[in-house]
Coordinates of C-alpha atoms in Angstrom, one line a residue:
M27 CA -103.8 -67.4 -131.2
N28 CA -104.8 -67.6 -134.8
I29 CA -106.0 -71.0 -135.7
D30 CA -104.6 -71.0 -139.2
E31 CA -101.0 -70.6 -138.0
L32 CA -101.5 -74.2 -136.1
S33 CA -99.8 -77.2 -137.4
P34 CA -101.9 -80.3 -138.1
P35 CA -101.2 -82.1 -134.5
E36 CA -101.9 -78.7 -133.1
R37 CA -105.0 -78.5 -134.8
R38 CA -106.1 -81.7 -133.6
L39 CA -105.6 -80.7 -129.9
W40 CA -107.4 -77.4 -130.2
E41 CA -110.2 -79.0 -131.9
A42 CA -110.4 -81.8 -129.1
F43 CA -110.0 -79.4 -126.1
P44 CA -113.5 -77.9 -126.0
R45 CA -115.0 -81.5 -125.6
G46 CA -112.0 -82.7 -123.0
E47 CA -111.2 -85.3 -126.0
S48 CA -107.5 -87.0 -126.0
V49 CA -105.2 -86.6 -128.7
D50 CA -102.6 -89.3 -129.0
L51 CA -99.6 -88.6 -131.3
S52 CA -97.9 -91.7 -130.6
S53 CA -96.1 -93.6 -133.7
T54 CA -97.2 -96.7 -134.7
D55 CA -93.9 -97.7 -134.9
P56 CA -92.9 -99.6 -131.5
G57 CA -89.3 -98.3 -131.6
L58 CA -90.5 -94.9 -131.5
S59 CA -93.3 -95.2 -128.7
D60 CA -90.6 -94.7 -126.0
P61 CA -90.0 -90.9 -124.8
A62 CA -86.1 -91.9 -124.9
T63 CA -86.6 -91.7 -128.6
A64 CA -87.8 -88.3 -128.6
D65 CA -84.6 -86.9 -130.8
R66 CA -86.1 -89.2 -133.6
W67 CA -89.7 -88.1 -133.7
G68 CA -91.0 -85.9 -136.5
P69 CA -92.9 -82.3 -136.9
D70 CA -95.9 -84.7 -137.0
R71 CA -95.6 -85.1 -133.3
Y72 CA -94.5 -81.6 -132.2
I73 CA -96.9 -79.1 -130.1
R74 CA -95.6 -75.9 -129.3
A75 CA -96.0 -74.9 -125.6
E76 CA -97.6 -71.5 -126.4
V77 CA -100.7 -73.6 -127.8
L78 CA -101.0 -75.6 -124.6
V79 CA -100.8 -72.1 -122.8
A80 CA -103.4 -70.4 -124.5
L81 CA -105.7 -73.4 -124.2
L82 CA -105.0 -73.5 -120.4
A83 CA -105.8 -70.0 -120.0
G84 CA -108.9 -69.7 -121.6
A85 CA -108.4 -69.1 -125.4
V86 CA -111.0 -71.7 -126.3
E87 CA -114.7 -71.9 -124.6
P88 CA -115.7 -75.2 -123.7
E89 CA -118.3 -77.0 -125.5
S90 CA -121.8 -77.1 -124.0
G91 CA -122.3 -80.4 -122.1
H92 CA -118.6 -81.3 -121.9
V93 CA -115.6 -80.7 -119.4
A94 CA -113.1 -79.1 -121.5
A95 CA -109.5 -80.4 -120.9
V96 CA -105.8 -80.7 -122.5
R97 CA -105.2 -84.6 -122.9
L98 CA -102.5 -85.2 -125.2
S99 CA -100.0 -88.6 -125.3
G100 CA -96.7 -89.1 -127.4
A101 CA -96.0 -85.4 -128.0
R102 CA -93.1 -83.4 -128.0
I103 CA -93.3 -79.9 -126.2
L104 CA -91.4 -77.4 -127.7
G105 CA -90.5 -74.3 -125.8
S106 CA -91.5 -73.1 -122.7
L107 CA -94.8 -74.2 -120.9
N108 CA -95.0 -71.2 -118.5
L109 CA -98.2 -71.2 -116.4
G110 CA -96.7 -68.9 -114.0
H111 CA -99.3 -67.0 -111.7
A112 CA -101.9 -68.6 -113.9
Q113 CA -105.7 -69.3 -112.8
V114 CA -106.1 -73.0 -114.7
D115 CA -109.7 -74.2 -114.2
V116 CA -109.4 -77.5 -116.4
P117 CA -107.6 -80.5 -115.9
L118 CA -104.0 -80.9 -117.7
A119 CA -103.3 -84.8 -118.7
L120 CA -99.9 -85.4 -120.6
T121 CA -98.9 -88.8 -121.1
N122 CA -95.3 -90.1 -122.8
C123 CA -94.6 -86.3 -123.6
V124 CA -91.0 -85.0 -124.0
F125 CA -90.3 -81.3 -122.8
D126 CA -87.5 -79.3 -124.4
E127 CA -87.7 -76.8 -121.5
A128 CA -88.6 -77.1 -117.9
P129 CA -92.5 -76.7 -117.2
H130 CA -93.1 -73.4 -115.0
F131 CA -96.2 -73.9 -112.6
Y132 CA -94.8 -70.9 -110.4
W133 CA -97.7 -69.9 -108.1
A134 CA -100.4 -71.1 -110.5
S135 CA -103.4 -72.2 -109.4
M136 CA -104.6 -75.4 -111.3
D137 CA -107.1 -78.0 -111.3
S138 CA -105.6 -81.7 -111.5
V139 CA -102.5 -82.2 -113.2
H140 CA -101.5 -85.8 -114.6
M141 CA -97.9 -85.7 -116.4
M142 CA -97.3 -89.1 -116.8
R143 CA -94.3 -91.3 -118.1
C144 CA -93.3 -87.9 -119.3
R145 CA -89.6 -86.7 -119.8
M146 CA -89.0 -83.2 -118.2
P147 CA -85.4 -81.4 -117.9
G148 CA -87.0 -80.0 -114.6
L149 CA -90.4 -79.1 -113.1
V150 CA -91.0 -75.6 -111.4
A151 CA -94.3 -75.9 -109.4
S152 CA -93.1 -73.9 -106.3
G153 CA -96.2 -72.2 -104.5
T154 CA -98.5 -74.0 -106.8
R155 CA -102.0 -74.8 -105.7
V156 CA -103.5 -78.0 -107.5
D157 CA -107.2 -78.4 -106.6
G158 CA -107.1 -82.1 -107.4
H159 CA -104.4 -84.6 -107.8
L160 CA -100.7 -84.0 -108.8
W161 CA -99.9 -87.2 -110.6
L162 CA -96.2 -87.6 -111.9
E163 CA -96.2 -91.6 -112.3
G164 CA -93.2 -93.2 -114.2
S165 CA -91.9 -89.8 -115.1
Q166 CA -88.2 -88.6 -115.2
V167 CA -87.5 -85.2 -114.2
S168 CA -83.6 -84.0 -114.5
G169 CA -82.5 -80.7 -112.8
G170 CA -84.7 -80.7 -110.0
L171 CA -88.8 -81.3 -109.2
L172 CA -89.3 -78.0 -107.1
L173 CA -92.6 -77.9 -105.1
D174 CA -91.8 -76.0 -102.2
G175 CA -94.6 -74.1 -100.7
A176 CA -97.1 -76.1 -103.1
H177 CA -100.6 -77.0 -101.7
I178 CA -102.1 -80.2 -103.2
A179 CA -105.6 -81.0 -102.1
G180 CA -105.8 -84.6 -103.5
I181 CA -102.8 -87.1 -103.8
L182 CA -99.4 -86.4 -104.9
N183 CA -98.4 -89.7 -106.8
M184 CA -94.6 -90.1 -107.8
S185 CA -94.5 -94.0 -108.0
G186 CA -92.0 -94.9 -110.4
V187 CA -90.5 -91.5 -111.0
H188 CA -86.8 -90.8 -111.6
L189 CA -85.6 -87.7 -110.2
L190 CA -82.2 -86.7 -111.7
N191 CA -79.9 -83.8 -110.2
P192 CA -76.7 -85.2 -108.7
G193 CA -75.0 -83.0 -106.5
G194 CA -78.1 -80.8 -106.2
D195 CA -81.7 -80.9 -105.3
A196 CA -83.6 -83.9 -106.8
L197 CA -87.0 -82.7 -104.8
L198 CA -87.3 -79.6 -103.5
A199 CA -90.3 -79.6 -101.2
D200 CA -90.0 -77.5 -98.4
R201 CA -93.2 -76.7 -96.3
L202 CA -95.0 -78.9 -99.3
S203 CA -98.7 -79.5 -98.1
V204 CA -100.6 -82.4 -99.5
D205 CA -104.2 -83.3 -97.8
A206 CA -104.0 -87.0 -99.0
N207 CA -101.4 -89.6 -99.6
V208 CA -98.0 -89.1 -101.0
Y209 CA -96.7 -91.9 -103.1
C210 CA -92.8 -92.3 -103.7
D211 CA -92.7 -96.3 -104.6
Q212 CA -92.9 -98.8 -107.2
G213 CA -89.1 -98.0 -108.5
F214 CA -89.1 -94.3 -107.2
T215 CA -85.4 -93.4 -107.5
A216 CA -83.8 -89.8 -106.7
N217 CA -80.1 -89.2 -107.7
G218 CA -79.4 -86.0 -105.4
E219 CA -81.0 -84.5 -102.4
V220 CA -84.9 -85.2 -101.5
R221 CA -86.0 -82.6 -99.2
V222 CA -89.2 -82.2 -97.5
P223 CA -88.3 -80.0 -94.5
G224 CA -91.6 -79.0 -92.4
A225 CA -93.8 -80.5 -95.2
R226 CA -97.3 -81.8 -94.1
V227 CA -99.0 -84.9 -95.2
G228 CA -102.5 -85.5 -94.6
G229 CA -102.3 -89.1 -95.3
Q230 CA -99.5 -91.9 -95.5
L231 CA -96.2 -91.2 -96.9
I232 CA -95.1 -94.4 -98.9
L233 CA -91.5 -94.4 -100.0
R234 CA -91.7 -98.7 -100.3
K235 CA -88.8 -99.9 -102.7
A236 CA -87.6 -96.5 -103.0
R237 CA -83.9 -95.8 -103.8
L238 CA -82.3 -92.9 -102.8
H239 CA -78.7 -91.5 -103.5
N240 CA -76.7 -88.7 -102.7
P241 CA -73.7 -90.2 -100.7
S242 CA -72.5 -86.5 -100.2
G243 CA -75.0 -85.4 -97.9
A244 CA -78.7 -86.0 -97.0
A245 CA -80.4 -88.5 -99.1
L246 CA -83.7 -87.4 -97.4
Y247 CA -83.9 -84.5 -95.6
A248 CA -87.2 -84.1 -93.7
S249 CA -86.6 -82.6 -90.6
R250 CA -90.0 -81.3 -89.1
L251 CA -92.2 -83.3 -91.4
E252 CA -95.7 -84.0 -90.4
V253 CA -97.4 -87.2 -91.4
A254 CA -100.9 -87.7 -89.9
A255 CA -100.8 -91.6 -90.7
N256 CA -98.4 -94.1 -91.5
M257 CA -94.9 -93.8 -93.0
F258 CA -93.2 -96.6 -95.1
C259 CA -89.6 -96.9 -95.8
D260 CA -89.6 -100.4 -96.2
G261 CA -90.1 -103.3 -98.8
G262 CA -86.5 -102.7 -100.5
F263 CA -86.0 -99.0 -99.4
S264 CA -82.2 -98.1 -99.9
A265 CA -80.4 -94.6 -99.4
Q266 CA -76.8 -93.9 -99.9
G267 CA -76.5 -90.8 -97.6
S268 CA -78.2 -89.4 -94.7
I269 CA -81.8 -89.8 -93.6
R270 CA -82.9 -86.9 -91.5
L271 CA -85.9 -87.0 -89.4
R272 CA -85.3 -84.8 -86.9
G273 CA -88.4 -83.3 -85.1
A274 CA -90.4 -85.2 -87.1
R275 CA -94.2 -86.2 -86.5
V276 CA -95.6 -89.5 -87.6
G277 CA -99.4 -89.9 -86.5
G278 CA -99.6 -93.6 -87.3
Y279 CA -96.5 -96.1 -87.4
L280 CA -92.8 -95.5 -88.8
S281 CA -91.4 -98.7 -90.8
F282 CA -88.1 -99.3 -91.7
V283 CA -88.5 -103.0 -92.1
G284 CA -85.8 -104.7 -94.2
A285 CA -84.6 -101.0 -95.3
R286 CA -80.8 -100.5 -96.2
L287 CA -78.8 -97.0 -95.2
S288 CA -75.6 -96.1 -96.0
C289 CA -73.6 -93.4 -94.6
P290 CA -70.4 -94.5 -93.5
E291 CA -68.7 -91.2 -92.2
G292 CA -71.5 -90.2 -90.4
I293 CA -75.1 -90.3 -89.0
A294 CA -77.0 -92.8 -91.3
L295 CA -80.7 -92.1 -89.7
N296 CA -81.1 -89.2 -87.8
A297 CA -84.2 -89.4 -85.8
D298 CA -83.8 -86.9 -82.8
D299 CA -87.0 -85.6 -81.3
L300 CA -89.2 -87.7 -83.4
A301 CA -92.6 -88.3 -82.0
V302 CA -94.5 -91.4 -83.4
E303 CA -97.9 -92.2 -82.0
T304 CA -97.8 -96.0 -82.2
D305 CA -94.7 -98.3 -83.1
V306 CA -91.0 -98.1 -85.1
Y307 CA -89.7 -100.8 -86.9
C308 CA -86.2 -100.6 -87.7
S309 CA -86.0 -104.6 -87.8
D310 CA -86.2 -107.7 -90.0
G311 CA -83.2 -107.5 -92.2
F312 CA -82.9 -103.5 -91.4
T313 CA -79.4 -102.5 -92.0
S314 CA -77.1 -99.3 -91.4
H315 CA -73.6 -98.5 -92.2
G316 CA -73.4 -95.4 -90.2
G317 CA -75.2 -94.2 -86.8
V318 CA -78.7 -94.4 -85.9
T319 CA -79.8 -92.0 -83.6
F320 CA -83.3 -91.8 -81.8
A321 CA -81.9 -89.1 -79.1
G322 CA -84.9 -87.4 -77.4
A323 CA -87.5 -89.3 -79.7
R324 CA -91.0 -90.3 -78.0
V325 CA -92.3 -93.4 -79.3
S326 CA -95.9 -94.3 -77.9
G327 CA -95.6 -97.9 -78.6
Q328 CA -92.8 -100.1 -79.5
L329 CA -89.4 -99.1 -80.8
S330 CA -88.2 -102.7 -82.5
L331 CA -84.8 -103.6 -83.8
R332 CA -85.5 -107.1 -83.9
G333 CA -83.2 -108.5 -86.8
A334 CA -81.3 -105.7 -87.3
R335 CA -77.7 -104.9 -88.4
L336 CA -75.7 -101.7 -87.1
H337 CA -72.6 -100.9 -88.0
N338 CA -70.3 -97.7 -86.6
D339 CA -67.0 -99.3 -85.6
S340 CA -65.5 -95.8 -85.0
G341 CA -68.4 -94.1 -83.1
T342 CA -71.9 -94.6 -81.7
A343 CA -73.9 -97.3 -83.9
L344 CA -77.1 -96.6 -81.9
S345 CA -78.2 -93.7 -79.7
L346 CA -81.4 -94.0 -77.8
Q347 CA -80.2 -91.4 -75.4
R348 CA -83.1 -89.4 -73.4
L349 CA -85.7 -91.6 -75.4
Q350 CA -89.1 -92.1 -74.1
A351 CA -90.8 -95.4 -75.1
E352 CA -93.4 -97.8 -73.9
E353 CA -91.1 -100.7 -75.1
V354 CA -87.8 -101.3 -76.7
L355 CA -86.9 -104.5 -78.4
L356 CA -83.2 -104.8 -78.8
R357 CA -82.7 -107.9 -80.4
P358 CA -80.5 -107.5 -83.2
A359 CA -79.5 -110.3 -85.7
E360 CA -76.0 -109.6 -84.5
Q361 CA -73.9 -107.8 -82.0
V362 CA -73.9 -104.1 -82.7
K363 CA -70.6 -102.9 -84.2
G364 CA -70.1 -99.6 -82.1
V365 CA -71.2 -97.9 -79.0
T366 CA -75.0 -98.4 -78.1
D367 CA -76.0 -95.4 -75.8
L368 CA -79.1 -95.8 -73.5
S369 CA -78.2 -93.0 -71.3
F370 CA -81.1 -91.1 -69.8
A371 CA -83.7 -93.0 -71.7
K372 CA -87.0 -94.0 -70.1
I373 CA -88.4 -97.2 -71.1
N374 CA -91.1 -98.9 -69.8
L375 CA -90.3 -102.4 -70.8
L376 CA -86.6 -103.2 -72.3
R377 CA -86.4 -106.3 -74.0
D378 CA -82.7 -107.5 -75.1
D379 CA -80.7 -110.6 -75.8
P380 CA -77.2 -111.6 -73.8
A381 CA -76.4 -113.5 -77.0
T382 CA -76.1 -109.7 -79.1
W383 CA -75.5 -107.6 -76.1
P384 CA -73.2 -105.0 -77.5
E385 CA -69.9 -104.9 -76.6
R386 CA -69.8 -101.0 -75.5
L387 CA -72.8 -99.6 -73.9
Q388 CA -73.6 -96.3 -72.2
L389 CA -76.0 -96.9 -69.3
D390 CA -75.8 -93.8 -67.0
G391 CA -79.3 -92.3 -66.1
L392 CA -81.3 -95.4 -68.1
Q393 CA -84.7 -95.6 -66.3
Y394 CA -86.4 -98.9 -67.0
E395 CA -89.3 -100.7 -65.3
T396 CA -89.0 -104.2 -66.4
L397 CA -86.3 -106.5 -67.9
E398 CA -86.9 -109.4 -70.3
P399 CA -85.4 -111.6 -70.0
P400 CA -84.8 -110.6 -66.1
L401 CA -81.5 -113.2 -65.7
T402 CA -79.5 -113.4 -62.6
A403 CA -77.6 -110.7 -61.0
R404 CA -74.4 -112.3 -62.2
D405 CA -75.4 -112.1 -66.0
R406 CA -76.9 -108.5 -65.6
L407 CA -74.1 -107.3 -64.1
N408 CA -72.1 -108.2 -66.9
W409 CA -74.1 -105.7 -68.8
L410 CA -73.7 -103.1 -66.6
R411 CA -70.0 -103.7 -66.9
R412 CA -70.0 -102.9 -70.5
D413 CA -70.4 -99.3 -69.9
T414 CA -67.7 -97.4 -71.9
D415 CA -67.8 -94.7 -68.9
G416 CA -66.6 -96.8 -66.5
Y417 CA -68.1 -96.9 -63.2
Q418 CA -71.4 -95.1 -62.8
P419 CA -73.4 -95.6 -59.5
Q420 CA -77.2 -95.2 -60.9
P421 CA -77.2 -98.4 -63.4
Y422 CA -76.2 -100.2 -60.2
E423 CA -79.0 -98.6 -58.1
R424 CA -81.6 -98.9 -61.0
L425 CA -80.8 -102.8 -61.2
A426 CA -80.9 -103.4 -57.9
Q427 CA -84.4 -101.3 -57.6
T428 CA -85.9 -103.5 -60.6
Y429 CA -85.0 -106.8 -58.5
R430 CA -86.1 -105.5 -55.0
A431 CA -89.5 -104.8 -57.1
L432 CA -89.7 -108.1 -58.2
G433 CA -89.2 -109.5 -54.7
L434 CA -85.5 -110.7 -55.5
D435 CA -83.9 -109.2 -52.8
A436 CA -80.6 -111.6 -52.8
D437 CA -80.0 -110.4 -56.5
G438 CA -80.7 -106.8 -55.3
R439 CA -77.9 -107.2 -52.7
S440 CA -75.9 -108.9 -55.0
V441 CA -75.8 -105.7 -57.6
L442 CA -75.5 -103.2 -54.7
L443 CA -72.5 -105.4 -53.3
A444 CA -71.0 -105.4 -56.8
K445 CA -71.6 -101.6 -57.1
A446 CA -69.5 -101.0 -53.8
R447 CA -66.5 -103.2 -55.3
D448 CA -66.6 -101.5 -58.8
R449 CA -66.3 -98.2 -56.8
R450 CA -63.2 -99.4 -54.8
K451 CA -61.5 -99.7 -58.1
T452 CA -61.9 -96.1 -58.8
Q453 CA -60.7 -94.8 -55.1
G454 CA -57.2 -94.1 -53.8
I455 CA -55.2 -96.9 -52.2
P456 CA -56.1 -96.1 -48.7
R457 CA -59.6 -96.0 -49.2
K458 CA -59.2 -99.4 -51.2
I459 CA -57.6 -101.0 -48.1
V460 CA -60.6 -99.8 -45.9
G461 CA -62.8 -101.1 -48.9
W462 CA -61.1 -104.3 -48.8
F463 CA -61.4 -105.0 -45.1
Q464 CA -65.3 -104.0 -45.3
D465 CA -65.7 -106.4 -48.0
V466 CA -63.8 -109.3 -46.5
L467 CA -65.5 -108.9 -42.9
V468 CA -69.0 -107.9 -43.8
G469 CA -69.7 -107.6 -47.7
Y470 CA -70.1 -103.9 -47.3
G471 CA -73.3 -104.6 -45.0
Y472 CA -74.6 -106.5 -47.8
R473 CA -73.5 -109.8 -46.6
P474 CA -74.9 -110.1 -43.2
F475 CA -74.6 -113.7 -42.8
R476 CA -71.3 -113.0 -43.1
A477 CA -71.3 -110.7 -40.3
A478 CA -72.9 -113.2 -38.4
S479 CA -70.2 -116.1 -39.2
W480 CA -67.5 -113.5 -37.7
L481 CA -69.3 -113.0 -34.6
M482 CA -69.5 -116.7 -33.9
F483 CA -65.8 -116.6 -34.7
L484 CA -65.2 -114.1 -32.2
L485 CA -67.4 -115.5 -29.9
V486 CA -65.6 -118.7 -30.1
F487 CA -62.1 -117.3 -30.5
G488 CA -62.5 -115.3 -27.2
T489 CA -63.8 -118.3 -25.3
I490 CA -60.6 -120.3 -26.0
V491 CA -58.2 -117.5 -25.5
F492 CA -59.9 -116.3 -22.0
S493 CA -60.4 -120.0 -21.0
L494 CA -56.6 -120.3 -21.2
H495 CA -55.8 -117.0 -19.7
R496 CA -58.2 -115.9 -17.2
P497 CA -58.1 -112.0 -16.7
A498 CA -57.5 -110.7 -13.4
I499 CA -60.4 -109.7 -10.9
L500 CA -60.7 -105.5 -10.4
N501 CA -61.8 -105.9 -7.0
E502 CA -59.8 -108.3 -5.0
D503 CA -62.4 -108.4 -2.3
D504 CA -64.8 -110.2 -4.8
H505 CA -64.7 -113.5 -5.7
P506 CA -67.3 -113.9 -8.7
H507 CA -67.4 -116.7 -10.8
F508 CA -65.8 -116.3 -14.3
N509 CA -67.1 -117.9 -17.5
A510 CA -65.1 -117.3 -20.6
F511 CA -68.4 -117.5 -22.8
F512 CA -70.4 -115.6 -21.1
Y513 CA -67.4 -113.1 -20.9
T514 CA -66.7 -112.8 -24.5
L515 CA -70.2 -112.6 -25.3
D516 CA -70.3 -109.4 -23.0
L517 CA -67.4 -108.2 -24.7
I518 CA -69.4 -108.4 -28.2
L519 CA -72.5 -107.3 -27.3
P520 CA -72.6 -103.3 -28.1
I521 CA -75.4 -103.0 -25.3
G522 CA -76.6 -104.7 -22.3
D523 CA -74.6 -106.3 -19.3
L524 CA -73.9 -109.7 -18.4
G525 CA -71.9 -109.0 -15.4
Q526 CA -68.4 -110.0 -16.7
E527 CA -67.0 -107.4 -18.2
R528 CA -67.0 -104.9 -15.3
V529 CA -65.8 -107.2 -13.1
F530 CA -62.6 -108.9 -15.2
A531 CA -60.1 -107.0 -16.8
P532 CA -57.2 -108.8 -19.0
E533 CA -53.9 -107.4 -18.9
G534 CA -51.1 -107.0 -21.9
V535 CA -51.8 -108.5 -25.2
Y536 CA -55.1 -110.2 -23.8
Q537 CA -55.9 -106.3 -23.4
W538 CA -56.1 -105.6 -27.0
I539 CA -57.6 -108.7 -27.9
A540 CA -60.5 -107.9 -25.5
N541 CA -60.6 -104.3 -27.3
L542 CA -60.6 -105.8 -30.7
I543 CA -63.5 -108.1 -30.0
V544 CA -65.1 -105.2 -28.5
I545 CA -64.8 -103.3 -31.8
M546 CA -65.3 -105.9 -34.3
G547 CA -68.4 -107.0 -32.1
F548 CA -69.9 -103.3 -32.4
V549 CA -69.2 -103.1 -36.3
L550 CA -70.6 -106.6 -37.1
G551 CA -73.6 -106.4 -34.6
L552 CA -74.7 -103.1 -36.5
T553 CA -74.3 -105.0 -39.9
V554 CA -76.5 -107.8 -38.5
A555 CA -79.3 -105.5 -37.2
A556 CA -79.2 -103.7 -40.5
G557 CA -79.3 -106.6 -42.6
A558 CA -82.2 -107.9 -40.4
T559 CA -84.1 -104.5 -40.9
R560 CA -83.9 -104.4 -44.7
A561 CA -85.4 -108.2 -44.3
L562 CA -88.2 -107.1 -42.2
S563 CA -89.0 -104.0 -44.4
R564 CA -88.8 -105.2 -48.0
E565 CA -89.7 -102.9 -50.5

């Protein structure tokens, strides 16, 4: 490029480049300092894109003892800044600049790139390698920011960036690799889908106070995302559209504290198969209009839903199906509006609050070691009976086992008795009748003292009946002494012989009474023995 063909502002930039000096073309008029007023800027602020390309491609040698760089402020860039496949060894720093066309860094290898508070109709950096930082702080990019397959060796700073591409990809960053932190905070907004599936962040991913808007689809599509440290979606974070973190990996903790998510017709937060090495916080004002699912997720620490508000009246508001977590704090600010699915989850410590128990639960297959608060069996049975699938045996067995592990055998038996009674409601009429008699007589075997009371009743009843109606002697040659009490006791005992039953035989209706006492004595005696055995072999 011939220097004689350069305009005065271009000549200033050309001469400043070898020493890395800054060129500021900003107007002294405060009304023309904002890039939004670029349509009113004059030729004294115009820089052709081909001039920037020439400088960045090595048209001018650096001055000895200086680091060459393009440092430009307040300019309007005319034409296409196309650095596709270029090798750029000098820094590029543009501030408060406006681009007529989207810059193209496709598969370029670049030094650090700073484009702060700039306005661009798009930015194509697919496959780009940046050996330093990529700094886009405060810029506005319409038409899509493309970083798919890019590799940034330093920080990716998009603090305060506004991405505008309604109905399309506001940020396309599939398989993006950033070795340090990624900042999408301090007023970061995106109108359109933010895509980072398969991306890798070597430090922290910060979306604090970010606002994402794509109500017709995914506001944040981050399946298989890998974050080496913490991920923050808090401090006023909001999203219109779904957040998809399926299969993502977070090496620190994941925070949605106070976040507001809205996807009324679907899943507001999909964290299925998520893996987090420490804690997950969906708490302290976290609000979701739409489902929240952690199905199959693995949380090494605590999953906290303390103070959360979950709304999905037409379906599942919270799914923890197959979740594996050390602790789940399920104490929302209000009752969950919708189904809470805990089926087949494995939780060491489950903390909840009876005041905010969901009206609808799914508990089949849920495994836990400790419940806090433990509550009485009657209260916890009210929790079990909220299961929308109706009677399922496993939740009763798990709860009874928990009580027995705490040494609360009476509560454990109460749960198992409730299990038998609730099962009876699902059976046919004949089984219901048999079950009812089992319940009344022996409490399905879980009320041995009730069986003992019936035995005492039988003993008293038989003693009175056979005192008034003495049975006949089987052998008239014998004249044994008859004792109604010992005769009845002989009938009741399933084993042993007191010498009465084999000598005396009642007739007629009294024979039926004797046989009934024998049968009931056998059944009730086994029940008492089983209860005593359980007491002696307490787990």
